[in-house]
PDB file of C-alpha atoms in Angstrom:
ATOM      1  CA  MET A   1       0.036  -0.096  -0.262  1.00  0.00           C
ATOM      2  CA  ALA A   2       1.559   3.540  -0.861  1.00  0.00           C
ATOM      3  CA  TRP A   3       0.875   4.690   2.646  1.00  0.00           C
ATOM      4  CA  ARG A   4       3.378   2.340   4.280  1.00  0.00           C
ATOM      5  CA  GLN A   5       6.566   3.377   1.659  1.00  0.00           C
ATOM      6  CA  GLN A   6       5.698   7.588   3.024  1.00  0.00           C
ATOM      7  CA  VAL A   7       5.561   6.646   6.649  1.00  0.00           C
ATOM      8  CA  ARG A   8       8.457   8.394   8.446  1.00  0.00           C
ATOM      9  CA  LEU A   9       6.989   8.750  12.161  1.00  0.00           C
ATOM     10  CA  ALA A  10       4.899   6.555  14.320  1.00  0.00           C
ATOM     11  CA  ILE A  11       3.126   7.860  16.657  1.00  0.00           C
ATOM     12  CA  PHE A  12       1.998   6.002  19.902  1.00  0.00           C
ATOM     13  CA  ASP A  13      -0.845   6.040  22.286  1.00  0.00           C
ATOM     14  CA  TRP A  14       0.503   4.625  25.482  1.00  0.00           C
ATOM     15  CA  ASP A  15      -1.691   2.720  27.884  1.00  0.00           C
ATOM     16  CA  GLY A  16      -4.084   0.023  26.193  1.00  0.00           C
ATOM     17  CA  THR A  17      -1.552   0.209  23.274  1.00  0.00           C
ATOM     18  CA  LEU A  18       1.964  -0.236  24.302  1.00  0.00           C
ATOM     19  CA  MET A  19       1.260  -0.773  27.967  1.00  0.00           C
ATOM     20  CA  ASN A  20      -1.030  -3.645  29.280  1.00  0.00           C
ATOM     21  CA  SER A  21      -2.288  -0.754  32.149  1.00  0.00           C
ATOM     22  CA  VAL A  22      -6.263  -1.005  31.606  1.00  0.00           C
ATOM     23  CA  ALA A  23      -7.159  -3.106  34.723  1.00  0.00           C
ATOM     24  CA  ARG A  24      -4.444  -0.780  36.875  1.00  0.00           C
ATOM     25  CA  ILE A  25      -6.456   2.371  35.323  1.00  0.00           C
ATOM     26  CA  VAL A  26      -9.969   0.978  36.099  1.00  0.00           C
ATOM     27  CA  ALA A  27      -8.881  -0.125  39.464  1.00  0.00           C
ATOM     28  CA  CYS A  28      -7.616   3.200  40.322  1.00  0.00           C
ATOM     29  CA  VAL A  29     -10.675   4.911  38.933  1.00  0.00           C
ATOM     30  CA  TYR A  30     -12.787   2.725  41.335  1.00  0.00           C
ATOM     31  CA  GLY A  31     -10.265   3.684  44.689  1.00  0.00           C
ATOM     32  CA  ALA A  32     -11.071   7.341  43.592  1.00  0.00           C
ATOM     33  CA  ALA A  33     -14.830   7.131  42.792  1.00  0.00           C
ATOM     34  CA  ARG A  34     -15.053   5.150  46.474  1.00  0.00           C
ATOM     35  CA  ASP A  35     -12.952   7.849  48.059  1.00  0.00           C
ATOM     36  CA  CYS A  36     -15.106  10.576  46.884  1.00  0.00           C
ATOM     37  CA  GLY A  37     -18.472   9.350  47.379  1.00  0.00           C
ATOM     38  CA  TYR A  38     -19.417   8.153  44.054  1.00  0.00           C
ATOM     39  CA  PRO A  39     -21.258   5.006  42.967  1.00  0.00           C
ATOM     40  CA  ILE A  40     -18.610   2.588  41.478  1.00  0.00           C
ATOM     41  CA  PRO A  41     -18.920   2.985  37.647  1.00  0.00           C
ATOM     42  CA  ASP A  42     -19.611   0.038  35.159  1.00  0.00           C
ATOM     43  CA  GLU A  43     -16.399  -1.486  33.884  1.00  0.00           C
ATOM     44  CA  GLU A  44     -16.811  -0.494  30.405  1.00  0.00           C
ATOM     45  CA  GLU A  45     -17.723   2.827  31.140  1.00  0.00           C
ATOM     46  CA  ALA A  46     -14.463   3.061  33.149  1.00  0.00           C
ATOM     47  CA  LYS A  47     -12.374   1.857  30.575  1.00  0.00           C
ATOM     48  CA  ARG A  48     -13.993   4.216  27.642  1.00  0.00           C
ATOM     49  CA  ILE A  49     -12.500   7.035  29.447  1.00  0.00           C
ATOM     50  CA  ILE A  50      -8.932   5.855  29.085  1.00  0.00           C
ATOM     51  CA  GLY A  51      -7.228   7.830  26.720  1.00  0.00           C
ATOM     52  CA  LEU A  52      -8.654  11.023  27.541  1.00  0.00           C
ATOM     53  CA  SER A  53      -6.632  13.492  29.785  1.00  0.00           C
ATOM     54  CA  LEU A  54      -7.542  12.634  33.688  1.00  0.00           C
ATOM     55  CA  SER A  55      -9.673  15.468  34.475  1.00  0.00           C
ATOM     56  CA  ALA A  56     -11.499  15.353  31.362  1.00  0.00           C
ATOM     57  CA  GLY A  57     -12.380  11.617  31.775  1.00  0.00           C
ATOM     58  CA  LEU A  58     -13.232  11.463  35.337  1.00  0.00           C
ATOM     59  CA  ALA A  59     -15.539  14.433  34.943  1.00  0.00           C
ATOM     60  CA  ARG A  60     -17.049  12.729  31.949  1.00  0.00           C
ATOM     61  CA  LEU A  61     -17.221   9.591  33.336  1.00  0.00           C
ATOM     62  CA  PHE A  62     -19.132  11.475  36.912  1.00  0.00           C
ATOM     63  CA  ASP A  63     -21.047  13.878  34.866  1.00  0.00           C
ATOM     64  CA  ASP A  64     -19.198  16.810  36.882  1.00  0.00           C
ATOM     65  CA  ASP A  65     -17.130  20.115  35.294  1.00  0.00           C
ATOM     66  CA  GLU A  66     -13.438  19.156  34.094  1.00  0.00           C
ATOM     67  CA  HIS A  67     -12.334  22.316  36.508  1.00  0.00           C
ATOM     68  CA  SER A  68     -14.560  21.764  39.432  1.00  0.00           C
ATOM     69  CA  ALA A  69     -12.803  20.941  43.034  1.00  0.00           C
ATOM     70  CA  GLN A  70     -14.574  17.692  42.844  1.00  0.00           C
ATOM     71  CA  THR A  71     -13.192  16.668  39.905  1.00  0.00           C
ATOM     72  CA  ALA A  72      -9.661  17.872  41.134  1.00  0.00           C
ATOM     73  CA  ARG A  73     -10.201  15.744  44.206  1.00  0.00           C
ATOM     74  CA  LEU A  74     -10.779  12.965  41.860  1.00  0.00           C
ATOM     75  CA  VAL A  75      -7.850  13.459  40.272  1.00  0.00           C
ATOM     76  CA  GLU A  76      -5.814  13.406  43.465  1.00  0.00           C
ATOM     77  CA  ARG A  77      -7.493  10.271  44.777  1.00  0.00           C
ATOM     78  CA  TYR A  78      -7.057   8.288  41.179  1.00  0.00           C
ATOM     79  CA  ARG A  79      -3.061   9.250  41.530  1.00  0.00           C
ATOM     80  CA  HIS A  80      -2.989   8.507  45.023  1.00  0.00           C
ATOM     81  CA  HIS A  81      -4.292   4.915  43.972  1.00  0.00           C
ATOM     82  CA  TRP A  82      -2.136   4.641  41.113  1.00  0.00           C
ATOM     83  CA  ARG A  83       1.088   5.059  43.186  1.00  0.00           C
ATOM     84  CA  HIS A  84       0.121   2.130  45.328  1.00  0.00           C
ATOM     85  CA  ASP A  85      -1.891   0.001  43.546  1.00  0.00           C
ATOM     86  CA  PRO A  86      -0.538  -3.524  42.759  1.00  0.00           C
ATOM     87  CA  THR A  87      -2.442  -4.523  39.882  1.00  0.00           C
ATOM     88  CA  PRO A  88       0.840  -5.337  37.388  1.00  0.00           C
ATOM     89  CA  SER A  89       0.967  -2.618  34.461  1.00  0.00           C
ATOM     90  CA  PRO A  90       3.639  -4.533  31.660  1.00  0.00           C
ATOM     91  CA  LEU A  91       4.310  -3.994  28.242  1.00  0.00           C
ATOM     92  CA  PHE A  92       2.364  -6.050  26.050  1.00  0.00           C
ATOM     93  CA  ASP A  93       3.984  -8.861  24.892  1.00  0.00           C
ATOM     94  CA  GLY A  94       6.526  -7.851  21.913  1.00  0.00           C
ATOM     95  CA  ALA A  95       6.234  -4.390  22.069  1.00  0.00           C
ATOM     96  CA  SER A  96       9.735  -3.538  23.398  1.00  0.00           C
ATOM     97  CA  GLU A  97      10.970  -5.620  20.405  1.00  0.00           C
ATOM     98  CA  LEU A  98       8.709  -3.755  18.002  1.00  0.00           C
ATOM     99  CA  LEU A  99       9.729  -0.416  19.130  1.00  0.00           C
ATOM    100  CA  HIS A 100      13.559  -1.538  18.645  1.00  0.00           C
ATOM    101  CA  ALA A 101      12.482  -3.061  14.948  1.00  0.00           C
ATOM    102  CA  TRP A 102      11.170   0.238  13.990  1.00  0.00           C
ATOM    103  CA  HIS A 103      13.622   2.476  15.280  1.00  0.00           C
ATOM    104  CA  GLY A 104      16.618   0.598  13.792  1.00  0.00           C
ATOM    105  CA  GLN A 105      14.816   0.823  10.536  1.00  0.00           C
ATOM    106  CA  GLY A 106      15.105   4.810  10.985  1.00  0.00           C
ATOM    107  CA  ILE A 107      11.562   5.457  11.789  1.00  0.00           C
ATOM    108  CA  LEU A 108      10.964   8.083  13.841  1.00  0.00           C
ATOM    109  CA  LEU A 109       9.102   7.509  17.191  1.00  0.00           C
ATOM    110  CA  ALA A 110       6.935   9.326  19.297  1.00  0.00           C
ATOM    111  CA  VAL A 111       4.154   9.020  22.134  1.00  0.00           C
ATOM    112  CA  ALA A 112       0.788  10.929  22.425  1.00  0.00           C
ATOM    113  CA  THR A 113      -1.013   9.967  25.401  1.00  0.00           C
ATOM    114  CA  GLY A 114      -3.737  11.004  28.045  1.00  0.00           C
ATOM    115  CA  LYS A 115      -1.133  10.537  30.569  1.00  0.00           C
ATOM    116  CA  SER A 116       0.550  13.777  32.257  1.00  0.00           C
ATOM    117  CA  ARG A 117       4.221  14.654  31.500  1.00  0.00           C
ATOM    118  CA  ALA A 118       4.903  13.333  35.046  1.00  0.00           C
ATOM    119  CA  GLY A 119       3.214   9.975  34.507  1.00  0.00           C
ATOM    120  CA  LEU A 120       4.828   9.715  31.080  1.00  0.00           C
ATOM    121  CA  ASP A 121       8.228  10.465  32.077  1.00  0.00           C
ATOM    122  CA  ARG A 122       7.500   7.776  34.758  1.00  0.00           C
ATOM    123  CA  VAL A 123       7.040   5.119  32.497  1.00  0.00           C
ATOM    124  CA  LEU A 124       9.280   5.800  29.995  1.00  0.00           C
ATOM    125  CA  ASP A 125      12.007   5.534  32.409  1.00  0.00           C
ATOM    126  CA  ASP A 126      10.650   2.472  34.033  1.00  0.00           C
ATOM    127  CA  THR A 127      10.724   0.709  30.689  1.00  0.00           C
ATOM    128  CA  GLY A 128      14.141   2.070  29.695  1.00  0.00           C
ATOM    129  CA  LEU A 129      12.548   2.865  26.216  1.00  0.00           C
ATOM    130  CA  ARG A 130      12.615   6.931  26.560  1.00  0.00           C
ATOM    131  CA  SER A 131      15.770   6.722  24.011  1.00  0.00           C
ATOM    132  CA  LEU A 132      13.619   5.479  21.455  1.00  0.00           C
ATOM    133  CA  PHE A 133      11.326   7.842  21.038  1.00  0.00           C
ATOM    134  CA  ALA A 134      12.443  11.521  19.328  1.00  0.00           C
ATOM    135  CA  ALA A 135       9.244  13.066  20.969  1.00  0.00           C
ATOM    136  CA  SER A 136       6.203  12.819  23.297  1.00  0.00           C
ATOM    137  CA  ARG A 137       3.233  14.875  24.470  1.00  0.00           C
ATOM    138  CA  GLY A 138       1.290  14.501  27.641  1.00  0.00           C
ATOM    139  CA  ALA A 139      -2.295  15.637  28.048  1.00  0.00           C
ATOM    140  CA  ASP A 140      -1.281  18.541  30.242  1.00  0.00           C
ATOM    141  CA  GLU A 141       0.867  19.784  27.269  1.00  0.00           C
ATOM    142  CA  ALA A 142      -1.566  20.145  24.637  1.00  0.00           C
ATOM    143  CA  ARG A 143      -5.290  19.371  24.752  1.00  0.00           C
ATOM    144  CA  SER A 144      -7.408  16.306  25.618  1.00  0.00           C
ATOM    145  CA  LYS A 145      -7.807  13.665  22.923  1.00  0.00           C
ATOM    146  CA  PRO A 146      -9.798  13.750  20.820  1.00  0.00           C
ATOM    147  CA  ASP A 147      -8.412  17.230  19.899  1.00  0.00           C
ATOM    148  CA  PRO A 148      -5.251  16.966  17.419  1.00  0.00           C
ATOM    149  CA  LEU A 149      -3.264  19.349  18.830  1.00  0.00           C
ATOM    150  CA  MET A 150      -0.592  16.887  20.549  1.00  0.00           C
ATOM    151  CA  LEU A 151      -0.371  15.628  16.722  1.00  0.00           C
ATOM    152  CA  THR A 152       0.269  19.069  15.220  1.00  0.00           C
ATOM    153  CA  GLN A 153       2.567  19.579  18.073  1.00  0.00           C
ATOM    154  CA  LEU A 154       4.712  16.577  17.292  1.00  0.00           C
ATOM    155  CA  LEU A 155       4.373  16.908  13.567  1.00  0.00           C
ATOM    156  CA  ASP A 156       5.855  20.732  14.017  1.00  0.00           C
ATOM    157  CA  GLU A 157       8.763  19.431  16.253  1.00  0.00           C
ATOM    158  CA  LEU A 158       9.951  16.944  14.075  1.00  0.00           C
ATOM    159  CA  ALA A 159       9.110  18.393  10.798  1.00  0.00           C
ATOM    160  CA  ILE A 160       7.368  15.797   9.523  1.00  0.00           C
ATOM    161  CA  PRO A 161       4.731  16.591   6.950  1.00  0.00           C
ATOM    162  CA  LEU A 162       1.368  14.922   8.041  1.00  0.00           C
ATOM    163  CA  GLU A 163       1.207  12.474   4.948  1.00  0.00           C
ATOM    164  CA  GLN A 164       4.379  10.776   6.437  1.00  0.00           C
ATOM    165  CA  ALA A 165       3.162  10.118   9.913  1.00  0.00           C
ATOM    166  CA  VAL A 166       0.866   7.493  11.320  1.00  0.00           C
ATOM    167  CA  MET A 167      -1.278   7.437  14.496  1.00  0.00           C
ATOM    168  CA  ILE A 168      -1.611   3.795  16.402  1.00  0.00           C
ATOM    169  CA  GLY A 169      -3.930   3.451  19.277  1.00  0.00           C
ATOM    170  CA  ASP A 170      -6.510   1.323  20.531  1.00  0.00           C
ATOM    171  CA  SER A 171      -9.315   3.799  21.348  1.00  0.00           C
ATOM    172  CA  VAL A 172     -11.803   5.846  19.516  1.00  0.00           C
ATOM    173  CA  HIS A 173     -10.040   8.981  21.002  1.00  0.00           C
ATOM    174  CA  ASP A 174      -6.840   7.955  19.310  1.00  0.00           C
ATOM    175  CA  LEU A 175      -8.354   7.390  15.623  1.00  0.00           C
ATOM    176  CA  GLY A 176     -10.700  10.409  15.918  1.00  0.00           C
ATOM    177  CA  MET A 177      -7.987  13.038  16.662  1.00  0.00           C
ATOM    178  CA  ALA A 178      -5.900  11.157  13.758  1.00  0.00           C
ATOM    179  CA  ALA A 179      -8.924  11.331  11.346  1.00  0.00           C
ATOM    180  CA  THR A 180      -9.912  14.837  12.290  1.00  0.00           C
ATOM    181  CA  LEU A 181      -6.685  15.940  10.664  1.00  0.00           C
ATOM    182  CA  GLY A 182      -6.587  13.287   7.917  1.00  0.00           C
ATOM    183  CA  MET A 183      -3.466  11.463   9.354  1.00  0.00           C
ATOM    184  CA  ASN A 184      -3.120   7.826   8.330  1.00  0.00           C
ATOM    185  CA  ARG A 185      -4.379   5.534  11.194  1.00  0.00           C
ATOM    186  CA  ILE A 186      -3.728   2.125  12.889  1.00  0.00           C
ATOM    187  CA  GLY A 187      -6.318   0.441  15.285  1.00  0.00           C
ATOM    188  CA  VAL A 188      -5.138  -2.040  17.577  1.00  0.00           C
ATOM    189  CA  THR A 189      -7.916  -4.502  19.372  1.00  0.00           C
ATOM    190  CA  TRP A 190      -6.139  -5.577  21.994  1.00  0.00           C
ATOM    191  CA  GLY A 191      -6.910  -2.682  24.079  1.00  0.00           C
ATOM    192  CA  VAL A 192     -10.363  -0.797  25.154  1.00  0.00           C
ATOM    193  CA  ASP A 193     -12.077  -0.367  21.923  1.00  0.00           C
ATOM    194  CA  SER A 194     -13.688  -3.461  19.719  1.00  0.00           C
ATOM    195  CA  ARG A 195     -12.527  -3.648  16.351  1.00  0.00           C
ATOM    196  CA  ALA A 196     -15.915  -2.531  15.266  1.00  0.00           C
ATOM    197  CA  ARG A 197     -15.606   0.556  17.294  1.00  0.00           C
ATOM    198  CA  LEU A 198     -12.492   1.406  15.720  1.00  0.00           C
ATOM    199  CA  ALA A 199     -13.596   0.295  12.264  1.00  0.00           C
ATOM    200  CA  GLY A 200     -15.680   3.588  12.594  1.00  0.00           C
ATOM    201  CA  PHE A 201     -12.648   5.525  12.076  1.00  0.00           C
ATOM    202  CA  SER A 202     -11.646   4.018   8.516  1.00  0.00           C
ATOM    203  CA  PRO A 203      -8.281   3.051   9.902  1.00  0.00           C
ATOM    204  CA  VAL A 204      -5.638   2.115   7.215  1.00  0.00           C
ATOM    205  CA  ALA A 205      -5.271  -1.105   9.181  1.00  0.00           C
ATOM    206  CA  LEU A 206      -6.907  -2.938  12.039  1.00  0.00           C
ATOM    207  CA  VAL A 207      -4.468  -5.353  13.692  1.00  0.00           C
ATOM    208  CA  ASP A 208      -4.757  -8.246  16.292  1.00  0.00           C
ATOM    209  CA  SER A 209      -1.381  -8.830  17.619  1.00  0.00           C
ATOM    210  CA  MET A 210       1.861  -7.138  17.982  1.00  0.00           C
ATOM    211  CA  THR A 211       3.371  -9.415  15.254  1.00  0.00           C
ATOM    212  CA  GLU A 212       0.695  -8.107  12.992  1.00  0.00           C
ATOM    213  CA  LEU A 213       1.351  -4.503  13.490  1.00  0.00           C
ATOM    214  CA  ARG A 214       4.860  -4.756  13.115  1.00  0.00           C
ATOM    215  CA  GLN A 215       4.595  -6.661   9.745  1.00  0.00           C
ATOM    216  CA  THR A 216       2.690  -2.783   8.740  1.00  0.00           C
ATOM    217  CA  LEU A 217       6.010  -1.097   8.271  1.00  0.00           C
ATOM    218  CA  GLY A 218       7.824  -4.064   8.653  1.00  0.00           C
TER     219      GLY A 218
END
């Protein structure tokens, strides 16, 4: 396919795409809800805020204003639970190998995530992957997905034309922001959203395994 030959930059979502952190995120949402006196949300509803900035996602989930004191309290309690929750959040099998392979091929790598800068820095260091990424954006450095600002910032920083980039993510928030720009996008089905929901954003590929993803630019 012609789009593959053009790609110089692969932009990754983090949670649910590279890191198997969905269960830990849901556990921390539940903890924050309990601490703040909210009913525990349905698991699928909790999963669907993954990819949004933390304040935007929690405000949406609990029907509050993103800038309210109560949302700020939810965010604080979520972060408390993230620091102490024992739920494992490893990289998905094959993620590190894929990143090293593409980096070795000369493909620029970037991250566009709903994590804060501090949270992203922590996982980049914990996983030892920081040196592979040419650039990254957290939600507090742009606007929450599906606003495409973080993508335009990355393109500008790396001086890459739109048609030479591809966004890779597991949620409709990831594919939606890429679709807004007309950026090529790949949906991965091992995260929070179903194949059917991802297909609604006309990705150039939908993949079911890290091996299959690697082959899209291999």
